[in-house]
Short mmCIF file of C-alpha atoms in Angstrom, two decimals:
data_model
loop_
_atom_site.label_atom_id
_atom_site.label_comp_id
_atom_site.label_asym_id
_atom_site.label_seq_id
_atom_site.Cartn_x
_atom_site.Cartn_y
_atom_site.Cartn_z
CA MET A 1 43.83 65.20 -39.62
CA SER A 2 45.14 61.92 -40.68
CA ARG A 3 42.98 58.78 -41.95
CA GLN A 4 45.14 56.75 -39.65
CA SER A 5 43.78 59.47 -36.44
CA ARG A 6 40.05 59.34 -37.98
CA GLU A 7 39.95 54.91 -37.83
CA SER A 8 41.32 55.10 -34.39
CA GLY A 9 38.73 57.43 -33.41
CA LEU A 10 36.02 56.30 -34.64
CA SER A 11 37.09 52.76 -33.10
CA ARG A 12 37.08 53.89 -29.45
CA ARG A 13 33.78 54.76 -29.89
CA GLN A 14 32.19 51.79 -30.79
CA PRO A 15 30.95 50.41 -27.92
CA PRO A 16 31.80 46.83 -27.61
CA ALA A 17 30.66 43.51 -28.50
CA PRO A 18 28.46 41.74 -26.18
CA PRO A 19 29.93 38.15 -25.04
CA ARG A 20 27.57 35.03 -26.97
CA GLY A 21 29.37 32.51 -24.98
CA ALA A 22 26.55 32.47 -22.83
CA ARG A 23 23.47 33.07 -24.36
CA SER A 24 24.45 30.32 -27.35
CA GLN A 25 25.38 28.09 -24.67
CA ARG A 26 21.22 29.05 -22.66
CA THR A 27 19.84 28.17 -26.44
CA ARG A 28 21.36 25.39 -27.07
CA SER A 29 21.15 24.30 -23.85
CA SER A 30 16.89 24.76 -24.04
CA SER A 31 16.80 23.38 -27.67
CA ARG A 32 18.18 20.20 -26.20
CA PHE A 33 15.44 19.74 -23.96
CA ARG A 34 13.25 20.66 -25.89
CA GLY A 35 14.86 17.58 -27.65
CA TRP A 36 14.61 15.14 -25.43
CA LEU A 37 11.31 15.88 -24.89
CA ARG A 38 10.01 15.45 -28.19
CA HIS A 39 12.05 12.51 -28.91
CA HIS A 40 9.84 11.27 -25.62
CA ARG A 41 7.19 12.13 -26.40
CA ALA A 42 7.25 10.21 -30.52
CA MET A 43 8.18 7.12 -28.59
CA CYS A 44 5.98 6.86 -26.15
CA LEU A 45 3.09 7.55 -28.58
CA ASP A 46 4.87 4.81 -30.85
CA SER A 47 5.49 2.35 -28.44
CA ALA A 48 1.66 2.77 -28.09
CA ARG A 49 0.68 2.69 -31.42
CA ARG A 50 3.02 -0.62 -31.94
CA LEU A 51 0.67 -2.43 -29.39
CA LEU A 52 -2.06 -1.52 -30.66
CA ARG A 53 -1.09 -2.72 -34.33
CA ALA A 54 -0.90 -6.43 -32.38
CA PRO A 55 -3.89 -5.88 -30.55
CA ILE A 56 -4.12 -9.87 -29.56
CA GLY A 57 -0.29 -11.02 -28.96
CA SER A 58 -0.55 -7.50 -26.75
CA LEU A 59 -3.53 -8.26 -24.61
CA LEU A 60 -2.43 -11.92 -23.53
CA THR A 61 0.66 -10.26 -22.03
CA MET A 62 -1.41 -7.78 -20.23
CA LEU A 63 -3.36 -10.92 -19.42
CA ALA A 64 -0.64 -12.37 -18.08
CA ILE A 65 0.69 -9.52 -15.89
CA ALA A 66 -2.64 -9.31 -14.69
CA ILE A 67 -3.51 -12.67 -13.82
CA ALA A 68 -0.09 -11.95 -11.59
CA LEU A 69 -1.09 -9.63 -9.95
CA VAL A 70 -4.70 -10.35 -8.93
CA LEU A 71 -3.79 -12.46 -6.25
CA PRO A 72 -1.25 -10.71 -4.08
CA ALA A 73 -3.94 -7.65 -4.17
CA ALA A 74 -6.44 -10.02 -3.11
CA LEU A 75 -4.83 -11.53 -0.64
CA TRP A 76 -3.56 -7.90 0.07
CA LEU A 77 -7.36 -6.89 0.41
CA ALA A 78 -8.59 -9.72 2.52
CA LEU A 79 -5.19 -8.41 5.14
CA ASP A 80 -7.18 -5.13 4.87
CA SER A 81 -10.42 -6.81 6.13
CA ALA A 82 -9.35 -8.65 8.91
CA ARG A 83 -7.44 -5.25 10.42
CA LEU A 84 -10.11 -3.97 9.71
CA LEU A 85 -11.55 -6.79 12.19
CA ASP A 86 -8.69 -7.01 14.96
CA ALA A 87 -9.27 -3.13 15.23
CA GLU A 88 -12.46 -4.01 16.39
CA LEU A 89 -12.42 -6.95 17.73
CA GLU A 90 -9.40 -4.77 19.53
CA GLU A 91 -12.22 -2.26 21.11
CA SER A 92 -13.65 -5.09 22.37
CA ALA A 93 -10.88 -6.23 24.53
CA THR A 94 -11.65 -5.49 28.13
CA LEU A 95 -10.79 -6.83 31.17
CA THR A 96 -13.13 -6.81 34.58
CA ALA A 97 -11.73 -6.00 37.85
CA TYR A 98 -14.74 -8.01 40.69
CA LEU A 99 -14.73 -6.10 43.87
CA GLU A 100 -14.56 -7.64 47.00
CA HIS A 101 -17.97 -8.86 48.49
CA ARG A 102 -17.93 -6.70 51.61
CA VAL A 103 -17.85 -3.45 49.70
CA ASP A 104 -20.66 -1.36 49.21
CA GLU A 105 -21.86 0.94 46.87
CA ALA A 106 -20.29 4.50 47.45
CA GLN A 107 -17.19 2.49 48.03
CA ALA A 108 -17.53 0.87 44.76
CA GLU A 109 -18.01 4.34 43.15
CA ARG A 110 -14.78 5.72 44.47
CA ILE A 111 -13.09 2.07 43.21
CA ASP A 112 -14.00 3.04 40.00
CA GLU A 113 -13.48 6.50 40.16
CA ALA A 114 -10.18 5.37 41.13
CA VAL A 115 -9.55 2.64 38.36
CA ASN A 116 -11.08 5.63 35.39
CA ALA A 117 -8.55 8.49 36.53
CA HIS A 118 -5.59 5.75 35.68
CA GLU A 119 -3.82 6.87 32.24
CA GLY A 120 -4.48 3.09 31.33
CA VAL A 121 -8.04 2.84 31.11
CA SER A 122 -10.10 4.20 29.03
CA ARG A 123 -13.66 3.91 30.26
CA THR A 124 -15.19 2.19 32.88
CA ARG A 125 -18.84 1.18 33.90
CA LEU A 126 -19.21 -0.45 37.22
CA ILE A 127 -21.76 -2.83 37.81
CA SER A 128 -23.27 -3.55 40.91
CA ALA A 129 -23.82 -6.59 42.22
CA ALA A 130 -27.81 -6.01 41.80
CA GLU A 131 -27.24 -5.78 38.10
CA GLY A 132 -24.59 -8.59 37.46
CA MET A 133 -27.27 -11.15 39.18
CA ALA A 134 -29.37 -9.56 36.91
CA GLU A 135 -28.09 -9.78 33.77
CA PHE A 136 -26.86 -13.43 35.26
CA GLN A 137 -30.32 -14.70 34.86
CA GLN A 138 -31.02 -13.32 31.96
CA ALA A 139 -27.79 -14.64 29.86
CA LEU A 140 -28.74 -17.93 31.07
CA GLY A 141 -32.57 -18.37 31.77
CA LEU A 142 -33.02 -19.58 35.29
CA ALA A 143 -34.68 -16.53 37.05
CA ASP A 144 -37.15 -18.37 38.76
CA ALA A 145 -33.90 -20.71 40.15
CA LEU A 146 -32.12 -18.10 41.45
CA GLY A 147 -34.81 -15.56 42.65
CA ARG A 148 -34.87 -18.13 45.71
CA LEU A 149 -31.07 -17.31 46.19
CA GLU A 150 -31.99 -15.56 50.20
CA ASP A 151 -27.91 -13.99 49.47
CA ASN A 152 -26.96 -12.60 45.98
CA PRO A 153 -22.76 -14.45 46.04
CA LEU A 154 -22.28 -11.84 42.97
CA PRO A 155 -19.58 -9.34 43.26
CA ALA A 156 -20.23 -6.04 42.17
CA SER A 157 -17.36 -5.43 39.24
CA ILE A 158 -16.15 -2.73 37.08
CA VAL A 159 -15.37 -3.89 33.45
CA VAL A 160 -12.57 -1.68 32.15
CA VAL A 161 -11.30 -0.63 28.51
CA PRO A 162 -7.47 -0.07 28.55
CA VAL A 163 -5.98 3.01 26.39
CA ASP A 164 -3.71 0.05 24.89
CA PRO A 165 -5.23 -3.11 23.24
CA ALA A 166 -1.66 -5.07 23.29
CA PRO A 167 -1.73 -7.99 25.69
CA GLU A 168 1.50 -6.60 26.86
CA ALA A 169 -0.52 -3.16 28.73
CA VAL A 170 -3.34 -5.73 29.26
CA ARG A 171 -1.68 -7.19 31.08
CA GLN A 172 0.07 -4.31 33.15
CA LEU A 173 -2.64 -2.91 33.98
CA ALA A 174 -4.76 -5.95 35.18
CA GLY A 175 -1.53 -6.22 37.49
CA GLU A 176 -1.79 -2.72 38.75
CA LEU A 177 -5.80 -2.71 39.63
CA GLU A 178 -5.86 -5.72 41.25
CA ALA A 179 -3.76 -3.71 43.79
CA LEU A 180 -5.77 -1.51 44.12
CA SER A 181 -7.95 -2.02 47.68
CA GLY A 182 -10.97 -3.35 47.55
CA VAL A 183 -9.75 -5.51 44.35
CA ASP A 184 -10.36 -9.44 44.32
CA GLU A 185 -9.42 -10.24 41.33
CA VAL A 186 -8.99 -8.92 37.18
CA ARG A 187 -9.23 -11.26 34.86
CA LEU A 188 -8.50 -10.85 31.26
CA ASP A 189 -8.70 -13.50 28.47
CA LEU A 190 -5.99 -12.62 25.81
CA ALA A 191 -6.15 -15.71 24.34
CA TRP A 192 -8.30 -14.46 20.90
CA LEU A 193 -6.49 -11.46 20.91
CA GLU A 194 -2.72 -13.18 20.68
CA ARG A 195 -4.81 -15.67 17.59
CA LEU A 196 -5.86 -13.02 15.60
CA ARG A 197 -2.45 -11.06 15.69
CA HIS A 198 -0.29 -13.99 14.77
CA LEU A 199 -2.75 -15.18 11.62
CA ALA A 200 -1.74 -11.03 11.56
CA GLU A 201 1.39 -11.53 10.92
CA LEU A 202 1.15 -14.74 8.87
CA GLY A 203 -1.10 -12.94 6.49
CA SER A 204 1.15 -10.40 6.15
CA ARG A 205 4.19 -12.65 5.41
CA LEU A 206 2.32 -14.50 3.22
CA ALA A 207 1.23 -11.68 1.27
CA LEU A 208 4.49 -10.01 1.13
CA ALA A 209 6.51 -13.08 0.20
CA LEU A 210 2.99 -13.35 -3.14
CA ALA A 211 3.83 -9.72 -3.98
CA VAL A 212 7.78 -10.57 -4.77
CA LEU A 213 7.03 -14.03 -6.33
CA PHE A 214 4.38 -12.47 -7.98
CA GLY A 215 6.46 -9.18 -9.03
CA LEU A 216 9.00 -11.57 -10.62
CA GLY A 217 6.92 -13.11 -12.99
CA VAL A 218 5.92 -9.58 -13.85
CA LEU A 219 9.63 -9.12 -14.92
CA LEU A 220 10.04 -12.07 -16.81
CA VAL A 221 6.55 -11.67 -18.52
CA VAL A 222 7.51 -8.18 -19.93
CA GLY A 223 11.36 -9.00 -20.05
CA ASN A 224 10.58 -11.92 -22.16
CA THR A 225 7.70 -9.85 -24.33
CA ILE A 226 10.48 -7.01 -24.83
CA ARG A 227 13.60 -9.06 -25.63
CA LEU A 228 11.46 -10.58 -28.94
CA ALA A 229 10.87 -6.85 -29.66
CA VAL A 230 14.59 -6.31 -29.30
CA GLU A 231 15.36 -9.39 -31.71
CA SER A 232 12.76 -7.94 -34.21
CA ARG A 233 14.46 -4.75 -34.60
CA ARG A 234 18.10 -5.94 -34.32
CA GLN A 235 18.97 -4.32 -38.24
CA GLU A 236 17.22 -0.60 -37.22
CA ILE A 237 19.13 -0.38 -33.45
CA GLU A 238 22.22 -1.84 -35.40
CA VAL A 239 21.91 1.41 -38.06
CA VAL A 240 20.95 3.59 -35.43
CA MET A 241 24.19 2.55 -33.09
CA LEU A 242 26.08 3.03 -36.55
CA ILE A 243 25.24 6.69 -37.10
CA GLY A 244 26.20 7.44 -33.30
CA ALA A 245 22.56 7.00 -30.92
CA THR A 246 23.41 6.11 -28.02
CA HIS A 247 21.82 3.24 -25.06
CA ALA A 248 19.26 5.54 -23.82
CA PHE A 249 17.98 6.78 -27.21
CA VAL A 250 17.90 2.68 -28.37
CA ARG A 251 16.02 1.79 -24.87
CA ARG A 252 13.54 4.57 -24.94
CA PRO A 253 10.40 3.28 -26.75
CA PHE A 254 10.86 0.31 -25.07
CA LEU A 255 10.98 0.87 -21.72
CA TYR A 256 7.62 2.70 -23.44
CA SER A 257 6.32 -0.46 -24.56
CA GLY A 258 7.42 -2.19 -20.69
CA ALA A 259 5.60 0.95 -19.01
CA TRP A 260 2.59 -0.45 -21.96
CA TYR A 261 2.35 -3.79 -20.73
CA GLY A 262 2.78 -2.70 -17.17
CA LEU A 263 -0.63 -0.16 -16.96
CA GLY A 264 -2.58 -2.26 -19.05
CA GLY A 265 -2.41 -5.15 -16.88
CA GLY A 266 -2.40 -3.23 -13.82
CA LEU A 267 -5.87 -1.93 -15.37
CA LEU A 268 -7.58 -5.85 -16.37
CA ALA A 269 -5.30 -6.55 -12.93
CA TRP A 270 -7.85 -3.86 -11.68
CA GLY A 271 -11.16 -4.60 -12.72
CA LEU A 272 -10.73 -8.08 -12.28
CA LEU A 273 -11.10 -7.71 -8.61
CA GLY A 274 -14.15 -5.17 -9.21
CA LEU A 275 -15.35 -8.23 -10.96
CA GLY A 276 -14.39 -10.57 -8.05
CA ASN A 277 -15.98 -8.20 -5.45
CA GLN A 278 -19.38 -8.22 -7.28
CA TRP A 279 -19.74 -11.88 -7.52
CA LEU A 280 -18.83 -12.01 -4.18
CA ALA A 281 -19.82 -9.55 -2.28
CA VAL A 282 -23.93 -11.38 -2.08
CA PRO A 283 -22.63 -14.44 -0.13
CA VAL A 284 -20.02 -13.14 1.61
CA SER A 285 -23.11 -10.61 3.59
CA ALA A 286 -24.86 -13.32 3.75
CA LEU A 287 -22.63 -15.18 5.60
CA ALA A 288 -22.33 -12.34 8.37
CA ALA A 289 -25.88 -12.23 8.32
CA SER A 290 -26.32 -16.09 9.41
CA TYR A 291 -24.80 -15.53 12.41
CA GLY A 292 -26.66 -11.56 12.97
CA ALA A 293 -23.07 -9.02 11.38
CA THR A 294 -23.16 -6.97 8.97
CA PHE A 295 -19.99 -7.72 6.55
CA SER A 296 -18.85 -6.01 3.38
CA LEU A 297 -16.09 -6.14 1.48
CA PRO A 298 -13.24 -3.80 1.16
CA ARG A 299 -12.16 -2.68 -1.85
CA LEU A 300 -8.84 -0.88 -3.47
CA GLY A 301 -10.12 2.79 -3.13
CA LEU A 302 -8.30 5.51 -4.62
CA GLU A 303 -5.39 5.08 -2.64
CA GLY A 304 -5.51 1.31 -3.52
CA SER A 305 -6.00 1.41 -7.25
CA ALA A 306 -3.69 4.68 -7.52
CA THR A 307 -1.23 2.17 -6.16
CA LEU A 308 -1.71 -1.48 -8.02
CA LEU A 309 -0.82 0.67 -11.31
CA LEU A 310 2.06 2.53 -10.04
CA CYS A 311 3.16 -0.63 -8.90
CA SER A 312 2.22 -2.46 -12.06
CA THR A 313 3.65 0.57 -14.41
CA LEU A 314 7.15 0.32 -13.08
CA LEU A 315 7.33 -3.39 -12.79
CA GLY A 316 6.27 -3.06 -16.65
CA TRP A 317 9.32 -0.11 -17.75
CA LEU A 318 11.58 -2.69 -14.86
CA GLY A 319 11.11 -6.17 -16.59
CA ALA A 320 12.04 -3.83 -20.09
CA TRP A 321 15.47 -1.92 -18.46
CA ILE A 322 16.54 -5.29 -17.46
CA ALA A 323 15.59 -7.05 -21.23
CA VAL A 324 16.81 -4.48 -23.12
CA SER A 325 20.31 -3.65 -21.18
CA ARG A 326 20.73 -7.13 -21.48
CA HIS A 327 20.33 -7.62 -25.49
CA LEU A 328 21.90 -4.17 -25.80
CA ALA A 329 25.16 -4.85 -24.71
CA GLU A 330 25.23 -7.84 -27.48
CA VAL A 331 24.85 -5.75 -30.14
CA ARG A 332 27.40 -4.95 -32.03
CA PRO A 333 26.38 -3.12 -35.10
CA ARG A 334 28.82 -4.03 -38.48
#
């Protein structure tokens, strides 16, 4: 057998080499991802160390952010307590259906059952004429004078608690109850409820406006601080851009600095709100007790605290991103 035939036979018996393109591509992608994570971790720690090297300046910046966040957060808590009070008042929102004088107790009970079966009624309470007179005498303290009356001038009445306490729904329910046989008049007082709703709407809009204004203030504070940091590291930025660094690479440490500023400001705002709550808790409780009520100032809680810290961190990050993007457009490596 010739040498050429032997070599051709060996070449046929050798298995084909596996393709390396996909494997090498996966290796490069995983290494890039690990490098990206390492750089994020390094920049996060480096930005935190830079803030710790200048504790006074960092604390003043975070305190300015905290002051900008405390007022809208406090107003939000006040609105939250007003909403709780609104819910309690809505539960007490009732209307009274006065029955005709000719209605006896058996007829009054049947009318009460008919009213209670209405889909817009949550529950009812039947007050007989005698019970109404007893409550009237106790409220006015005129038991002797009213006891001399020969006939009870008060009719039986039904106190109705509606399912929907909205003024429109209550008015519609009152009209439907007045149409029932044996019902003489239905009275309701919704003026206080409408005023409370208008005040709550005004407070919500005011809180939103203040939140937007002070959010812009946070952006300006963080943006100005990051702008000074960019200017102090301008030569370093020009060098890394000369060797091919992208804007995202250069922007990353400043974004982490802005996030740290926002998180620190949120923590300070959370602490200030807690101190203010403790400082005002005693006089507010004493004021409520003087009116025979119990009331305590609302707290942020877990959800509110997480929302405050998340918003402050995002505002710090956004302010840093705006400031760095604007100044990177002006940097021209030489």
